[in-house]
Amino acid sequence: MRETDGPEPVRASLADGREILFFALPGHQPDPRPDIRPLPDRAQLASEVRFDRATGDWVAVAALRQDRTYKPPADQCPLCPSATGAVSEVPAADYDVVVFENRFPSLSGARPDSDFVLPQPLDGQPVAADGYGRCEVISFSSDHDASFASLNHAHARLVVDAWRHRTRSLLALPEVAQVFCFENRGEDIGVTLTHPHGQIYAYPYLTPRTRSMLDRADAHRRDHDTNLFADILASERSQISRIVTGDELTTAFVPFAARWPVEVHIYPNRQVNNLTDLDDDELDSLTAVYLDVLTRFDSLYPTQLPYISALHQYSSDPAQQEGFFHIELMSVRRSATKLKFLAGSESAMDAFITDVTPESIAARLRDVDPASRR
Ligand SMILES: [Zn+2]
């Protein structure tokens, strides 16, 4: 078991002052060029967060996102490398993995003047606050036509290391309560850039789903004196029927009450709060199992599976100690030609209805023909 802090990125600045970080494979030396684009000044603090008194959830309001890039032609891809520093967000002849601040952030990248504390909605009045936080884009590869599943192990591990680096750095900011790394893949779920990439949101509050899962875990601790997610994991590992793949350090399974036509959760077999707590062997195992699951996804249908990949991470705050880092993957694809739309029951009531059993999804993913896997 080897502890690691992972690679340190090479830092540079984009024309409007945003930070860009180059993460490199062993033997590669990033070579950022000047970004010579005439970019307008960033609108600092153009977002706010509002508290919804009806549900107890915060909502981020970011009007400037209306102008964001929508399906640019391939020769204007903002994530392809730009050796001249003139035509994309990545001023370099090539790169392995880059992270930069989103030009159209849902949460402002500005830092508060002093330690920022989100106002507490105590007196029943409407509450709003500046939308502090940070939104970053992570490009998984300079290859426009790659996908996460097509990365080799070392390259995929570099993405995981970049996620860890950002998790550690962003959780250290006093205004940040949660760091969420995720990938939306496929036009079917509204992705406007096909270049393989993900996003990293650093929220000034706990997201509703995280808050409700922690509430469940706290109640479970009171009732049973055990960790809820560890118990779920142990139960899945003992039953086998919903296991998809895994090894001695990592387990991938379809959850007992899966909500999506395709849904897989990946847990390290040891409870940790977030990626920064995993050791080197666990990170290698997680990377291998993640790639395995994504490859199985793309073997289900003739076309690549649209999916959302969501890293559930928790800070070391005592209020989040029951959190168990894991990745939840989900897809809206019900068949080769049909998508599941989130309609009345799901969108309005958060009440999911599914027409496939979790056990049958697990069996299909388990039995993927290796010969058909790319
Ligand atoms: Zn591209």
Coordinates of C-alpha atoms and ligand atoms in Angstrom, one line a residue:
M1 CA 0.0 0.0 0.0
R2 CA 1.6 3.2 -1.2
E3 CA 0.3 6.6 -0.2
T4 CA 0.5 9.3 -2.9
D5 CA -0.3 12.9 -3.4
G6 CA -0.4 12.5 -7.1
P7 CA 1.3 14.6 -9.8
E8 CA 1.5 18.4 -9.4
P9 CA 0.1 20.2 -12.5
V10 CA 1.8 23.0 -14.4
R11 CA -0.2 26.2 -14.0
A12 CA -0.9 28.9 -16.5
S13 CA -3.5 31.7 -17.1
L14 CA -6.0 32.2 -19.9
A15 CA -6.5 35.6 -21.5
D16 CA -9.2 36.7 -19.1
G17 CA -7.3 35.6 -16.0
R18 CA -8.8 32.2 -15.5
E19 CA -6.5 29.5 -14.2
I20 CA -5.6 26.4 -16.4
L21 CA -3.8 23.4 -15.0
F22 CA -1.9 20.9 -17.1
F23 CA -1.6 17.3 -15.7
A24 CA 1.0 15.2 -17.6
L25 CA 1.8 11.5 -17.9
P26 CA 5.3 10.4 -16.8
G27 CA 7.9 11.7 -19.3
H28 CA 5.6 14.4 -20.7
Q29 CA 6.3 18.0 -20.1
P30 CA 3.4 20.5 -20.5
D31 CA 4.2 23.5 -22.7
P32 CA 1.5 26.1 -22.3
R33 CA 1.6 29.0 -24.8
P34 CA 0.3 32.5 -24.3
D35 CA -3.5 32.7 -24.8
I36 CA -3.8 35.6 -27.3
R37 CA -7.6 35.6 -27.7
P38 CA -9.3 38.9 -27.1
L39 CA -11.6 37.7 -24.3
P40 CA -14.0 40.1 -22.5
D41 CA -13.4 40.6 -18.8
R42 CA -15.0 38.0 -16.6
A43 CA -18.3 39.0 -15.0
Q44 CA -17.3 38.5 -11.4
L45 CA -20.1 37.4 -9.1
A46 CA -22.7 37.1 -11.9
S47 CA -24.4 34.3 -10.0
E48 CA -26.3 34.1 -6.8
V49 CA -27.8 31.3 -4.8
R50 CA -31.4 31.4 -3.5
F51 CA -32.9 29.3 -0.8
D52 CA -36.1 27.5 -1.6
R53 CA -38.2 27.7 1.5
A54 CA -40.6 25.1 0.2
T55 CA -38.1 22.3 -0.1
G56 CA -35.0 23.5 1.9
D57 CA -32.8 23.3 -1.2
W58 CA -30.5 26.0 -2.6
V59 CA -30.8 26.9 -6.2
A60 CA -28.0 28.6 -8.2
V61 CA -29.1 31.4 -10.5
A62 CA -26.6 32.1 -13.3
A63 CA -28.1 34.2 -16.0
L64 CA -24.9 34.5 -18.1
R65 CA -25.0 30.8 -19.0
Q66 CA -27.5 31.7 -21.7
D67 CA -24.7 32.7 -23.9
R68 CA -22.6 29.6 -23.6
T69 CA -21.1 27.7 -26.5
Y70 CA -23.6 25.4 -28.2
K71 CA -22.4 22.6 -30.5
P72 CA -19.5 24.4 -32.1
P73 CA -18.1 22.9 -35.4
A74 CA -15.2 20.4 -34.8
D75 CA -12.6 22.9 -36.1
Q76 CA -13.7 25.4 -33.4
C77 CA -13.7 22.9 -30.5
P78 CA -12.8 24.9 -27.4
L79 CA -11.2 21.7 -25.8
C80 CA -8.9 20.8 -28.7
P81 CA -5.3 22.0 -28.2
S82 CA -4.4 25.3 -29.9
A83 CA -0.7 25.6 -30.7
T84 CA -1.1 29.3 -31.7
G85 CA -3.1 30.1 -28.5
A86 CA -5.7 31.7 -30.7
V87 CA -8.6 29.3 -31.2
S88 CA -9.4 27.3 -28.1
E89 CA -9.4 27.2 -24.4
V90 CA -6.2 25.2 -24.3
P91 CA -3.2 27.2 -25.5
A92 CA -0.7 24.3 -26.1
A93 CA 0.4 22.1 -29.0
D94 CA -0.8 19.0 -27.1
Y95 CA -1.8 17.9 -23.6
D96 CA -2.7 14.8 -21.6
V97 CA -5.3 16.1 -19.1
V98 CA -6.2 19.8 -18.5
V99 CA -8.5 21.5 -15.9
F100 CA -9.5 25.1 -16.3
E101 CA -12.1 27.5 -14.8
N102 CA -15.4 27.4 -16.8
R103 CA -15.9 30.5 -18.9
F104 CA -19.6 30.4 -18.2
P105 CA -19.7 29.3 -14.6
S106 CA -22.9 28.4 -12.7
L107 CA -21.0 29.5 -9.5
S108 CA -18.7 32.5 -9.5
G109 CA -15.0 31.8 -9.4
A110 CA -14.5 35.0 -7.4
R111 CA -13.2 34.6 -3.8
P112 CA -15.1 36.2 -1.0
D113 CA -13.2 39.1 0.7
S114 CA -13.3 37.3 4.1
D115 CA -14.4 33.9 5.3
F116 CA -17.8 33.4 3.6
V117 CA -20.6 31.9 5.6
L118 CA -23.8 31.0 3.7
P119 CA -26.7 32.8 5.5
Q120 CA -28.9 30.5 7.5
P121 CA -32.6 30.7 6.5
L122 CA -33.8 30.9 10.1
D123 CA -36.5 33.6 10.2
G124 CA -38.7 32.4 7.4
Q125 CA -37.8 35.2 5.0
P126 CA -36.5 34.7 1.5
V127 CA -32.7 34.3 1.6
A128 CA -30.2 34.8 -1.2
A129 CA -26.4 35.1 -1.3
D130 CA -23.6 35.7 -3.7
G131 CA -23.0 32.5 -5.7
Y132 CA -19.5 31.8 -4.4
G133 CA -17.9 28.5 -5.5
R134 CA -16.1 27.3 -8.5
C135 CA -16.9 25.6 -11.8
E136 CA -14.1 23.9 -13.7
V137 CA -13.9 22.0 -16.9
I138 CA -11.7 18.9 -17.1
S139 CA -10.7 17.6 -20.6
F140 CA -9.8 14.0 -20.4
S141 CA -7.6 13.9 -23.5
S142 CA -6.5 16.1 -26.4
D143 CA -8.0 13.6 -28.8
H144 CA -11.3 15.0 -29.9
D145 CA -12.7 11.6 -30.9
A146 CA -11.6 9.8 -27.7
S147 CA -14.0 8.8 -24.9
F148 CA -13.2 8.0 -21.3
A149 CA -13.7 4.3 -22.0
S150 CA -11.1 4.5 -24.7
L151 CA -8.3 5.8 -22.4
N152 CA -5.6 3.4 -21.4
H153 CA -5.2 2.7 -17.7
A154 CA -2.3 5.2 -17.1
H155 CA -4.2 8.0 -18.8
A156 CA -7.5 7.2 -17.0
R157 CA -5.5 7.1 -13.7
L158 CA -4.2 10.6 -14.6
V159 CA -7.8 11.8 -14.8
V160 CA -8.5 10.2 -11.4
D161 CA -5.4 12.0 -10.0
A162 CA -6.6 15.3 -11.4
W163 CA -10.0 14.7 -9.8
R164 CA -8.1 14.1 -6.5
H165 CA -6.0 17.2 -6.8
R166 CA -9.0 19.4 -7.5
T167 CA -11.0 17.7 -4.6
R168 CA -8.1 18.5 -2.2
S169 CA -7.6 22.0 -3.4
L170 CA -11.3 23.0 -3.6
L171 CA -12.3 21.5 -0.3
A172 CA -9.6 23.6 1.3
L173 CA -11.5 26.8 0.4
P174 CA -13.5 28.0 3.3
E175 CA -16.5 28.9 1.1
V176 CA -16.7 25.4 -0.4
A177 CA -18.9 22.7 1.3
Q178 CA -18.9 20.0 -1.4
V179 CA -16.8 19.1 -4.5
F180 CA -18.7 17.2 -7.2
C181 CA -16.7 15.8 -10.2
F182 CA -19.0 14.5 -13.0
E183 CA -19.2 13.6 -16.6
N184 CA -22.3 14.1 -18.9
R185 CA -21.7 12.0 -22.0
G186 CA -23.9 12.0 -25.1
E187 CA -26.1 14.4 -27.0
D188 CA -29.1 12.5 -25.6
I189 CA -28.6 14.1 -22.2
G190 CA -27.9 17.6 -23.6
V191 CA -24.1 17.6 -24.0
T192 CA -23.1 20.4 -26.2
L193 CA -19.5 19.5 -26.7
T194 CA -18.5 16.1 -28.0
H195 CA -14.8 16.4 -27.0
P196 CA -14.4 14.0 -24.0
H197 CA -14.6 16.1 -20.9
G198 CA -16.2 16.4 -17.5
Q199 CA -16.9 19.1 -15.0
I200 CA -16.1 19.9 -11.4
Y201 CA -18.4 21.9 -9.3
A202 CA -17.4 23.3 -5.9
Y203 CA -20.7 24.2 -4.1
P204 CA -21.0 26.6 -1.1
Y205 CA -23.7 24.2 0.3
L206 CA -24.4 20.5 0.4
T207 CA -26.5 19.4 -2.6
P208 CA -30.0 18.1 -1.8
R209 CA -29.1 14.5 -2.7
T210 CA -26.0 14.5 -0.5
R211 CA -27.9 16.1 2.3
S212 CA -30.7 13.5 2.2
M213 CA -28.2 10.6 1.9
L214 CA -26.3 11.9 5.0
D215 CA -29.6 12.2 6.9
R216 CA -30.3 8.5 6.1
A217 CA -26.8 7.5 7.2
D218 CA -27.1 9.5 10.4
A219 CA -30.4 7.8 11.2
H220 CA -28.9 4.4 10.4
R221 CA -26.0 5.1 12.7
R222 CA -28.4 6.0 15.5
D223 CA -30.5 2.8 15.0
H224 CA -27.8 0.3 14.2
D225 CA -24.4 1.8 15.1
T226 CA -23.0 0.9 11.7
N227 CA -22.3 2.8 8.5
L228 CA -25.3 2.7 6.1
F229 CA -23.3 2.5 2.9
A230 CA -20.8 -0.1 4.3
D231 CA -23.9 -2.2 5.2
I232 CA -25.3 -1.7 1.7
L233 CA -22.0 -2.7 0.1
A234 CA -21.6 -5.8 2.3
S235 CA -25.1 -6.9 1.4
E236 CA -24.6 -6.5 -2.3
R237 CA -21.2 -8.4 -2.1
S238 CA -22.8 -11.3 -0.2
Q239 CA -25.8 -11.7 -2.7
I240 CA -23.9 -11.5 -6.0
S241 CA -27.1 -11.1 -8.1
R242 CA -26.6 -7.4 -8.8
I243 CA -22.8 -7.4 -8.9
V244 CA -21.4 -6.3 -12.3
T245 CA -17.7 -6.5 -11.8
G246 CA -14.9 -5.7 -9.3
D247 CA -11.8 -7.0 -7.6
E248 CA -10.6 -7.3 -4.0
L249 CA -10.5 -3.5 -3.5
T250 CA -13.5 -2.2 -5.5
T251 CA -17.0 -3.4 -6.2
A252 CA -19.5 -2.4 -9.0
F253 CA -23.1 -3.3 -8.7
V254 CA -26.6 -2.3 -9.8
P255 CA -28.4 -0.9 -6.7
F256 CA -31.3 -2.8 -5.2
A257 CA -33.7 0.0 -6.0
A258 CA -32.1 1.3 -9.2
R259 CA -34.0 4.3 -10.7
W260 CA -32.5 4.4 -14.2
P261 CA -32.7 1.9 -17.1
V262 CA -29.0 1.4 -16.7
E263 CA -27.5 2.3 -13.3
V264 CA -24.2 1.1 -11.6
H265 CA -22.6 2.2 -8.4
I266 CA -18.9 1.7 -7.8
Y267 CA -17.6 1.6 -4.2
P268 CA -14.1 1.1 -2.8
N269 CA -14.3 -1.8 -0.4
R270 CA -13.0 0.4 2.4
Q271 CA -15.0 3.4 3.7
V272 CA -13.4 6.8 2.8
N273 CA -14.9 10.2 2.5
N274 CA -13.4 11.2 -0.8
L275 CA -10.8 10.3 -3.5
T276 CA -8.0 11.9 -1.5
D277 CA -8.3 9.2 1.2
L278 CA -7.7 6.3 -1.2
D279 CA -4.2 4.8 -1.4
D280 CA -2.3 4.0 -4.6
D281 CA -3.5 0.4 -5.0
E282 CA -7.1 1.5 -4.3
L283 CA -6.9 4.2 -6.9
D284 CA -5.5 1.8 -9.5
S285 CA -8.3 -0.7 -8.7
L286 CA -10.9 2.0 -8.9
T287 CA -9.6 3.2 -12.3
A288 CA -9.6 -0.4 -13.7
V289 CA -13.1 -1.1 -12.5
Y290 CA -14.4 2.2 -13.8
L291 CA -12.9 1.6 -17.2
D292 CA -14.4 -1.9 -17.1
V293 CA -17.9 -0.6 -16.4
L294 CA -17.7 2.1 -19.1
T295 CA -16.6 -0.5 -21.6
R296 CA -19.5 -2.7 -20.7
F297 CA -21.8 0.3 -21.1
D298 CA -20.7 0.8 -24.7
S299 CA -21.2 -2.9 -25.5
L300 CA -24.9 -2.9 -24.6
Y301 CA -26.1 -1.3 -27.8
P302 CA -24.8 -0.6 -31.3
T303 CA -24.2 3.0 -30.4
Q304 CA -22.3 4.5 -27.4
L305 CA -24.4 4.7 -24.3
P306 CA -25.2 8.2 -23.1
Y307 CA -24.5 8.4 -19.4
I308 CA -24.0 10.6 -16.4
S309 CA -21.1 9.7 -14.0
A310 CA -21.4 11.3 -10.6
L311 CA -18.6 11.2 -7.9
H312 CA -20.3 11.3 -4.5
Q313 CA -17.7 12.9 -2.2
Y314 CA -17.7 14.2 1.3
S315 CA -15.4 16.4 3.3
S316 CA -13.8 15.6 6.6
D317 CA -16.3 17.8 8.4
P318 CA -17.8 15.8 11.3
A319 CA -21.3 16.4 9.9
Q320 CA -20.2 14.4 6.8
Q321 CA -18.3 11.6 8.5
E322 CA -20.9 8.9 7.6
G323 CA -20.3 9.8 3.9
F324 CA -18.9 6.9 1.8
F325 CA -17.1 7.9 -1.4
H326 CA -18.5 6.2 -4.4
I327 CA -19.4 6.7 -8.1
E328 CA -22.9 6.5 -9.4
L329 CA -23.4 6.0 -13.1
M330 CA -26.8 6.2 -14.8
S331 CA -28.2 6.2 -18.3
V332 CA -31.5 7.2 -19.8
R333 CA -31.2 4.6 -22.6
R334 CA -34.0 2.0 -22.3
S335 CA -33.2 0.1 -25.5
A336 CA -31.3 0.5 -28.8
T337 CA -33.8 3.1 -30.0
K338 CA -35.7 4.4 -26.9
L339 CA -34.8 6.8 -24.1
K340 CA -36.4 7.2 -20.8
F341 CA -37.7 10.8 -20.3
L342 CA -38.1 12.1 -16.9
A343 CA -41.8 13.0 -17.0
G344 CA -44.5 13.7 -14.5
S345 CA -43.7 11.2 -11.8
E346 CA -40.0 11.6 -11.8
S347 CA -39.7 15.3 -12.6
A348 CA -42.6 16.6 -10.5
M349 CA -42.6 14.1 -7.6
D350 CA -39.0 12.6 -7.6
A351 CA -40.8 9.2 -7.7
F352 CA -39.0 7.0 -10.1
I353 CA -40.7 4.2 -12.0
T354 CA -38.6 1.7 -13.9
D355 CA -39.6 -1.2 -16.3
V356 CA -36.5 -3.3 -16.0
T357 CA -35.4 -5.2 -12.9
P358 CA -32.1 -4.3 -11.4
E359 CA -31.1 -8.0 -11.4
S360 CA -31.7 -8.2 -15.2
I361 CA -29.6 -5.1 -15.8
A362 CA -26.8 -6.5 -13.7
A363 CA -26.9 -9.8 -15.6
R364 CA -26.8 -8.1 -19.0
L365 CA -23.8 -6.0 -17.9
R366 CA -22.1 -9.0 -16.4
D367 CA -22.6 -11.2 -19.5
V368 CA -21.3 -8.7 -22.0
D369 CA -19.5 -10.7 -24.7
P370 CA -15.8 -9.8 -24.3
A371 CA -15.4 -10.3 -28.1
S372 CA -17.8 -7.4 -28.7
R373 CA -16.0 -5.1 -26.3
R374 CA -14.0 -2.4 -28.0
Ligands
ZN1 ZN -12.0 18.8 -29.5

